[in-house]
Coordinates of C-alpha atoms in Angstrom, one line a residue:
X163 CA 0.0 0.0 0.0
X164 CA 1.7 3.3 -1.2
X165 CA 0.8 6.5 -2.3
X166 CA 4.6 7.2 -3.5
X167 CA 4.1 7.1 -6.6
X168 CA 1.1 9.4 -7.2
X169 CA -1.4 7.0 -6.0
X170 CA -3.9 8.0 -3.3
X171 CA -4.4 6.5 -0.1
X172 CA -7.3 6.8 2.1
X173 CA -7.6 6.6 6.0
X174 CA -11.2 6.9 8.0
X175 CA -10.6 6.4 11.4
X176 CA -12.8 7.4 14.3
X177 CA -10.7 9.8 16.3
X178 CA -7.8 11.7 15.0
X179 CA -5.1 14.0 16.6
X180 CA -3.7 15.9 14.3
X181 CA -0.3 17.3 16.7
X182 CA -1.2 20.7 16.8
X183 CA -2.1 20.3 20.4
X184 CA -6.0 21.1 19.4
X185 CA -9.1 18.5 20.4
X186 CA -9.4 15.3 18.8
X187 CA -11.7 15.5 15.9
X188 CA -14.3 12.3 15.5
X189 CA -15.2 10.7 12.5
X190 CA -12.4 11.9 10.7
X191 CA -10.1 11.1 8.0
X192 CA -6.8 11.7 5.8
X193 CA -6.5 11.6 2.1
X194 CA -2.7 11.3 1.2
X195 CA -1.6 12.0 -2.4
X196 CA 1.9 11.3 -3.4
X197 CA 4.1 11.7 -0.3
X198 CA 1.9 14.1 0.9
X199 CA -1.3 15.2 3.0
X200 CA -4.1 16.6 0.6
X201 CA -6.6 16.8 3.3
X202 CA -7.2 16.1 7.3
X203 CA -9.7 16.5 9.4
X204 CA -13.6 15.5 10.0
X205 CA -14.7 13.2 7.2
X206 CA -17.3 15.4 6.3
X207 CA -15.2 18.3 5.1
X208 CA -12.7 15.8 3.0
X209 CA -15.0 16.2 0.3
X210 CA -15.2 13.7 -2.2
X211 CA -12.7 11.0 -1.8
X212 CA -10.0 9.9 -4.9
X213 CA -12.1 7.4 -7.1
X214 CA -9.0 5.1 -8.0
X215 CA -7.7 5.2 -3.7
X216 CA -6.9 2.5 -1.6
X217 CA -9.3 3.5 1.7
X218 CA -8.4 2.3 4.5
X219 CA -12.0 2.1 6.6
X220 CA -11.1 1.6 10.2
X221 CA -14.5 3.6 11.6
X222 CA -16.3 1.6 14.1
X223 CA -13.1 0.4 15.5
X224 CA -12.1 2.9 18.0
X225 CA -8.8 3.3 15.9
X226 CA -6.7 6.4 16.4
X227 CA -4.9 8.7 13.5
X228 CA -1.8 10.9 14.5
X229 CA 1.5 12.1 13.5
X230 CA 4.5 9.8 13.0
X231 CA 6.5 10.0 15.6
X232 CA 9.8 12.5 16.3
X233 CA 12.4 11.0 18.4
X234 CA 14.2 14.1 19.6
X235 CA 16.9 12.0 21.2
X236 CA 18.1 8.8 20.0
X237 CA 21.8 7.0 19.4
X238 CA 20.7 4.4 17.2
X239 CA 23.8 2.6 17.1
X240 CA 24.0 2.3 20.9
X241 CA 21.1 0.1 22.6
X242 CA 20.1 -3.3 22.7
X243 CA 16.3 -3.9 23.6
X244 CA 16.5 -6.5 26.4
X245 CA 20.7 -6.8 26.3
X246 CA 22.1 -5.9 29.3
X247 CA 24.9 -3.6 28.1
X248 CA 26.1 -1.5 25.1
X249 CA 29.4 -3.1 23.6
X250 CA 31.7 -0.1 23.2
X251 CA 34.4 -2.4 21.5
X252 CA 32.3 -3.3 18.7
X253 CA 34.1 -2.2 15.5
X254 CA 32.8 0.3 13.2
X255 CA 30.8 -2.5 10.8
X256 CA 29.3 -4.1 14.0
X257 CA 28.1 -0.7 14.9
X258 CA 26.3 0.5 11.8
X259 CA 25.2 -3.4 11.4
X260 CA 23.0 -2.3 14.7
X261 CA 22.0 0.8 13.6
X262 CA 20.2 -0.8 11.0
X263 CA 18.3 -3.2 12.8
X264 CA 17.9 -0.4 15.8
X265 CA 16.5 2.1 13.4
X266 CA 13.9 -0.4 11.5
X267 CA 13.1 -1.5 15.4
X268 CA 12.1 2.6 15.5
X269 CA 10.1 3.0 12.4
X270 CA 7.5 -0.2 13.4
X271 CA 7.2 1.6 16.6
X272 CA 6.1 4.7 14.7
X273 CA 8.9 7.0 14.8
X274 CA 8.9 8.6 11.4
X275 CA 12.1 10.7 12.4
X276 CA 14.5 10.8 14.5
X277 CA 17.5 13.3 15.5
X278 CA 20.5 11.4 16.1
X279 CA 22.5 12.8 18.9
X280 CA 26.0 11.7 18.3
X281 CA 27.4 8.8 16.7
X282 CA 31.2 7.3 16.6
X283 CA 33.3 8.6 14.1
X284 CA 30.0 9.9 12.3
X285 CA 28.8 6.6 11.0
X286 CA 24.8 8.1 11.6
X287 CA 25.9 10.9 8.6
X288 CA 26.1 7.7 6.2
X289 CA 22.9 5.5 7.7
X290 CA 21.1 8.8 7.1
X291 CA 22.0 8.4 3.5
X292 CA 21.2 5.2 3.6
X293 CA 17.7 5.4 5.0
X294 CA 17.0 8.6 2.3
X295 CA 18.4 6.5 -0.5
X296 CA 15.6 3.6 0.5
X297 CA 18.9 1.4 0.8
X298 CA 17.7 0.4 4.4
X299 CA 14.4 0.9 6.2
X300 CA 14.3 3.3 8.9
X301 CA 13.2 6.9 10.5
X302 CA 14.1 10.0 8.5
X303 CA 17.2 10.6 10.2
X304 CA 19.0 14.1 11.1
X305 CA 22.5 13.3 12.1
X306 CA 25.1 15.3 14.3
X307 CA 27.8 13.0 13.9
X308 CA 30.3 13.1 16.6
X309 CA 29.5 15.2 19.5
X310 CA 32.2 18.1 20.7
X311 CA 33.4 18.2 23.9
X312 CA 36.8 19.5 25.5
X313 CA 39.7 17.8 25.7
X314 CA 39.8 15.2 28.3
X315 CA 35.5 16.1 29.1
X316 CA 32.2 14.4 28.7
X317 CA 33.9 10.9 28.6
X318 CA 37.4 11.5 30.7
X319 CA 39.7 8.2 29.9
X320 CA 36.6 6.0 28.9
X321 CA 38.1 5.3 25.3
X322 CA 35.4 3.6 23.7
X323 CA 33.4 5.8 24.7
X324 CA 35.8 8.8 23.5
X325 CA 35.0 7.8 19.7
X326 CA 32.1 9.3 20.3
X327 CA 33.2 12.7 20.9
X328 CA 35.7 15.4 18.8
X329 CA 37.6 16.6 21.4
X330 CA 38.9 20.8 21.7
X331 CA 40.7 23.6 23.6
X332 CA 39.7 26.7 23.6
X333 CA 36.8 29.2 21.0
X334 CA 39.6 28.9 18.1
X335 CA 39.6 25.2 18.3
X336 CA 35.7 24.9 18.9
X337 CA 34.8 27.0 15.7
X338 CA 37.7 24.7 13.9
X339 CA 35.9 21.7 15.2
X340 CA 32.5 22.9 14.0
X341 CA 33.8 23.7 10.6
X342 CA 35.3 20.5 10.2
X343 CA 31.2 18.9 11.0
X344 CA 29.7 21.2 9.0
X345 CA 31.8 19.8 6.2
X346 CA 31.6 16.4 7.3
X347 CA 27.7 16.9 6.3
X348 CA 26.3 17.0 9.8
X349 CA 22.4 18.3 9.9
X350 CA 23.2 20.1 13.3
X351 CA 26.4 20.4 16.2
X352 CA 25.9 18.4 19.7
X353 CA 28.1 20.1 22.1
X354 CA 28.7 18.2 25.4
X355 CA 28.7 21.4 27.5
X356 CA 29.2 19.8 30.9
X357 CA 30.3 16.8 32.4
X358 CA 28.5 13.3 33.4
X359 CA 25.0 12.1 33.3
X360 CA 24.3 12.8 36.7
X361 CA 22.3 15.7 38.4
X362 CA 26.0 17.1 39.3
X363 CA 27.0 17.4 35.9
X364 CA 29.3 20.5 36.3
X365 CA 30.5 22.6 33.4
X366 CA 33.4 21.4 31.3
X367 CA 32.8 24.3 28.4
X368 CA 33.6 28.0 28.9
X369 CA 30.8 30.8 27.7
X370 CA 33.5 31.2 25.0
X371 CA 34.0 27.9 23.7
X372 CA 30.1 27.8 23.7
X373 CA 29.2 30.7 21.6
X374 CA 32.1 30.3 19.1
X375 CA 30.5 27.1 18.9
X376 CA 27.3 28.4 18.6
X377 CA 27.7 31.0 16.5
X378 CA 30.1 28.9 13.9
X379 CA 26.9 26.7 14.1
X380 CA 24.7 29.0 13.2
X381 CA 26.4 30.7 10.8
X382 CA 25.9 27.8 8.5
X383 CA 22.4 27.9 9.4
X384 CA 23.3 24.8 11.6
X385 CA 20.7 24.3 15.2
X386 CA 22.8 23.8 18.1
X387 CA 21.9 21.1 20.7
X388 CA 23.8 20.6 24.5
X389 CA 24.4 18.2 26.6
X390 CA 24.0 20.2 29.8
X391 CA 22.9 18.6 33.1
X392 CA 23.4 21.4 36.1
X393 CA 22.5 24.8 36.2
X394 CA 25.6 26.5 36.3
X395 CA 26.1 24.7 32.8
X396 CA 22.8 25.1 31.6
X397 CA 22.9 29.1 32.0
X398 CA 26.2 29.3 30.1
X399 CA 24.9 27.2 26.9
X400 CA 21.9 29.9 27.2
X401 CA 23.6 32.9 27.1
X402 CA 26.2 31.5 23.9
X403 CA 22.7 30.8 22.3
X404 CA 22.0 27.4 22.0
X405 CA 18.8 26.5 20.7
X406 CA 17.8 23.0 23.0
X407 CA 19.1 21.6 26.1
X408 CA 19.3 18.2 26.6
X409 CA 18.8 16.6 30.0
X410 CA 18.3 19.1 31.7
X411 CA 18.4 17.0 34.9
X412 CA 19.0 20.3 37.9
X413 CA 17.7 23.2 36.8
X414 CA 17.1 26.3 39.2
X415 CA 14.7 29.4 38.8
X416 CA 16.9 31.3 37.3
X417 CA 17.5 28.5 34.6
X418 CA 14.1 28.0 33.2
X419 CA 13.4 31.9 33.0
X420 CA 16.3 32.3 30.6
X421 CA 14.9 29.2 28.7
X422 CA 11.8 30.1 28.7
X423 CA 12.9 33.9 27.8
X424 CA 15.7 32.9 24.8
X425 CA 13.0 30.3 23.8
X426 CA 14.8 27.2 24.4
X427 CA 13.6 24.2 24.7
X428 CA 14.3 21.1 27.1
X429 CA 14.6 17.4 25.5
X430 CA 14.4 15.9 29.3
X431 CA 14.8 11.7 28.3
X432 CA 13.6 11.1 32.0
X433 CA 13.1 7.1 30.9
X434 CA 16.3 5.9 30.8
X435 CA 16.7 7.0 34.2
X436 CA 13.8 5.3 34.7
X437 CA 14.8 2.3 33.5
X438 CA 18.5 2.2 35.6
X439 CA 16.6 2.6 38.7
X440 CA 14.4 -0.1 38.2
X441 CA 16.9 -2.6 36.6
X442 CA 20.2 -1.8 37.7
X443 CA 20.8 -5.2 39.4
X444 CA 19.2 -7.2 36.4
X445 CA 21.8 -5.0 34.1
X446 CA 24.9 -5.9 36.6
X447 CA 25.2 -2.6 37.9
X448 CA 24.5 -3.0 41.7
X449 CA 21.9 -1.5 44.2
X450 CA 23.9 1.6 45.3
X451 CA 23.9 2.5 41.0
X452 CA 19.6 1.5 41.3
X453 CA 19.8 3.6 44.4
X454 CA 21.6 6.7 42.8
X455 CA 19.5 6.2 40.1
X456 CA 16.1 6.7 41.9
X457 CA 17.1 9.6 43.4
X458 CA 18.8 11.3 40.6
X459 CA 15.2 10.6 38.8
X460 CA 13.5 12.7 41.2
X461 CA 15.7 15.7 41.1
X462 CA 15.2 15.6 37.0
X463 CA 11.5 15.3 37.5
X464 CA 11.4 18.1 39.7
X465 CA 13.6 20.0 36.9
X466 CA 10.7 19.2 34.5
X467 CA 8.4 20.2 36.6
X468 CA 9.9 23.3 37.2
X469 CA 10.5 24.1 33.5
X470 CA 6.8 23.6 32.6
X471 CA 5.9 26.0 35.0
X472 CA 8.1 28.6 33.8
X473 CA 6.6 27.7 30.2
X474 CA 9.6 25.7 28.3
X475 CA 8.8 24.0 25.4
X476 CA 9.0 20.2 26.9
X477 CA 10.0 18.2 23.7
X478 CA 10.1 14.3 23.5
X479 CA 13.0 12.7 23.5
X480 CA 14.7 8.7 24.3
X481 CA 18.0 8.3 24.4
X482 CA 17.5 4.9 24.6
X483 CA 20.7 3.3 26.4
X484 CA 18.7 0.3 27.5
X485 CA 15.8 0.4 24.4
X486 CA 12.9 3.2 26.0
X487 CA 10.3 3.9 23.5
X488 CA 8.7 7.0 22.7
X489 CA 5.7 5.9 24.6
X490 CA 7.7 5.0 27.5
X491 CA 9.3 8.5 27.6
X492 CA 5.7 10.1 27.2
X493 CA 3.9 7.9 30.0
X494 CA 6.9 9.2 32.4
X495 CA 6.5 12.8 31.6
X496 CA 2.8 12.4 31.8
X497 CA 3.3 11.1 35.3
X498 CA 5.8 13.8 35.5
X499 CA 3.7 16.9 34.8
X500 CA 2.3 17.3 31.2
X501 CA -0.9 16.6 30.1
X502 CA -1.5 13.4 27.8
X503 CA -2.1 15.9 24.4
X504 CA 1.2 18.0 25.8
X505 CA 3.1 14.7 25.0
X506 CA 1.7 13.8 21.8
X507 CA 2.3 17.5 20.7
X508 CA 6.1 17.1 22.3
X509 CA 6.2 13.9 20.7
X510 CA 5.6 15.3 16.8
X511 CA 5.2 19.1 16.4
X512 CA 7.9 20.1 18.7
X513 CA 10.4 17.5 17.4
X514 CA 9.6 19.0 14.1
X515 CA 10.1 22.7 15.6
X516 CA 13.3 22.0 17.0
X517 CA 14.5 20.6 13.8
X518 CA 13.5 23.1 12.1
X519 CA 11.1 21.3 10.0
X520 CA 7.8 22.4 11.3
X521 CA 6.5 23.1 8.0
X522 CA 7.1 20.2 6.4
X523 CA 6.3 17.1 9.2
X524 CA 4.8 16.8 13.0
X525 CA 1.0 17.7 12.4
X526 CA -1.3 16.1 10.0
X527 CA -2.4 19.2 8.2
X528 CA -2.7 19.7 4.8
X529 CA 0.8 20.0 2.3
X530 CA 2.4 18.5 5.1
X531 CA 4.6 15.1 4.7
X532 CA 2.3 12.1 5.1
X533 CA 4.0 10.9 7.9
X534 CA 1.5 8.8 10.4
X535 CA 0.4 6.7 12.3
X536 CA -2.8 4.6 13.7
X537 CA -2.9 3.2 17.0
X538 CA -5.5 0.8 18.8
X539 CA -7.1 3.1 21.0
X540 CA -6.5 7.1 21.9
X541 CA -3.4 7.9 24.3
X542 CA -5.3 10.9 24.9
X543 CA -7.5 8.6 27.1
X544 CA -4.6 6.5 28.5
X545 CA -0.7 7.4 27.1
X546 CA 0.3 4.1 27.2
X547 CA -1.8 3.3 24.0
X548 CA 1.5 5.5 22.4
X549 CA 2.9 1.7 22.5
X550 CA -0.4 0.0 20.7
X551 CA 0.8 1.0 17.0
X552 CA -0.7 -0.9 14.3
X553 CA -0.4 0.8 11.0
X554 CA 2.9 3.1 10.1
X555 CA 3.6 5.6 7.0
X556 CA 6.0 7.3 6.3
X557 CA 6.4 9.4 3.5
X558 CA 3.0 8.2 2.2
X559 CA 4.4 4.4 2.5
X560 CA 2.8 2.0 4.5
X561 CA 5.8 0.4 6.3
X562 CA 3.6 -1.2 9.5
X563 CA 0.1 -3.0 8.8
X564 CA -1.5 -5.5 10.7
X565 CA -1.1 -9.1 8.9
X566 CA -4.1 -9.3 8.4
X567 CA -4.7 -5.8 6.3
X568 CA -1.3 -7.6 4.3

């Protein structure tokens, strides 16, 4: 089933959300030409429907139509659903061969796109490719390729880990290191402005090194995304002009006004935390790590909490160490502080916003990139239906159906 080609596709569903963050609309439907939307929204104002169009009739069903998903956060090539480690010695070829898999593991769970957050030795740059060139199935991906951090920072003597990272001293060698991304191909800089994944994450990047990152970044009309965990931190990446922090994990008063002021927006990934805390011991890293974990957890929850009452874009995000979903991440920050249609919206519009793609993907809305998806029953009603995906497109393809629709 494809409308790729020029074909139309029909889909009548009996709720759909269309990721603008407004009411569900009943008896409604999409009508997808091409690799776009032509219409969406209540059946009775899709006029008449494409004579020669495959319809897709799932009224009477309580099935749901919404946005493909927009992983705001991923590393593709680092987790293992139901493993209980990431092999950091893997060579290169080992690493893009689970990329692969990870990334069509993504796209049947309904992510439609996903922004990679720094990849060893920029293998993501050529899976992107990949993926575009239909070579391998898999999210639309935007790629940052390694991540910058100072010399010795983010990763310390952790080598493997280290291939991750393009290491610098100093605002000359930052903008050098950005140039050298920017011609690598990279779709946008991650800079690991401070240290650690814990809540005392402290800062590793001067204000300097920051904005001559920044500002080589966005010279080239490049987003900038960074890894900042503590306030101090957090501040600095604000002031140089960053456009999204990520993490975000102890934020102060102070922190969320100048995000909320600069209009920058907080990727959180609160499930992986999650997911330490409650299987440390099963993944062989001891109580006192589960312990740490738990409380760590509840500082970044406050952090959230404390961002969306300032009035920070909250945008979905996984970085899925251990294999969280989307829906995970959204049930958390629902039991965090958002609203089940705040999640959905940070789930797909805002991942589009941040990417600067708004106006091509996130909302089912007319012009728009027939990226979608249909689930078994509304996550408005209960989040966790976010996990109950049945039918996926992506780019008007139907790369998810049930077997029996086959």
């Amino acid at each position: 089933m494809s409308a790729a080609s020029g074909h139309s596709v029909v889909i009548l569903a009996d709720l759909l959300i269309d990721g603008t963050g407004g009411d569900p609309i009943g008896d409604a439907g999409v009508i997808i030409e091409g690799n776009r939307i032509r219409a969406a929204g209540p059946r009775r104002r899709l006029g008449t429907l494409p004579g020669a169009a495959d319809v897709v009739d799932l009224r009477g069903t309580n099935r749901v139509v919404m946005p493909g998903l927009v992983d705001a956060h991923s590393h593709l090539w680092h987790f293992f659903r139901g493993d209980v480690q990431v092999r950091q010695f893997d060579s290169p070829a080992y690493i893009v061969a689970r990329a692969v898999r990870n990334a069509a593991r993504r796209l049947d769970e309904g992510v439609t796109t996903t922004r990679e957050m720094g990849t060893p030795e920029n293998l993501d740059l050529g899976l992107r490719d990949a993926v575009a060139d239909g070579v391998v199935s898999g999210p639309r991906i935007f790629a940052s390729g390694m991540g910058l951090a100072v010399t010795g920072g983010m990763y310390g003597k952790q080598a493997p880990f280290r291939r991750q990272t393009m290491e610098f001293t100093g605002a000359d060698e930052a903008r050098r290191a950005v140039r050298r991304q920017i011609d690598a191909g990279v779709d946008f800089i991650k800079l690991f402005a401070t240290a650690g994944i814990g809540e005392r994450g402290h800062s590793q990047m001067t204000f300097e090194e920051v904005a001559a990152a920044t500002d080589e970044g966005h010279k080239a009309g490049k987003t900038v995304a960074a890894h900042a965990i503590a306030a101090d931190g957090i501040k600095i990446c604000v002031r140089a002009g960053v456009d999204t922090i990520e993490h975000g994990k102890a934020l102060d008063d102070e922190a969320v006004a100048m995000m909320r002021d600069a209009g920058v927006a907080l990727v959180p990934t609160l499930a992986v935390g999650r997911t330490i805390a409650e299987r440390a011991v099963e993944l062989g890293r001891g109580a006192e790590v589960a312990e740490n974990a738990r409380r760590v957890l509840e500082v970044h929850q406050r952090s959230v909490r404390l961002a969306y009452e300032a009035g920070v874009k909250i945008v979905v995000g996984t970085d899925p160490a251990y294999g969280d979903s989307m829906a995970r991440e959204c049930e958390l920050l629902v039991q965090t502080c958002l609203t089940p249609m705040e999640a959905l919206v940070g789930a797909t519009r805002r991942g589009a916003e941040i990417l600067r793609h708004g106006d091509d993907f996130g909302t089912l809305e007319e012009g728009k990139r027939a990226d979608l998806i249909v689930l078994a029953r509304s996550p408005v009603e209960d989040i966790r239906a976010l996990s109950e995906v049945e039918y996926v497109f992506k780019a008007g393809i139907a790369v998810r159906r049930p077997q029996a629709a086959r």
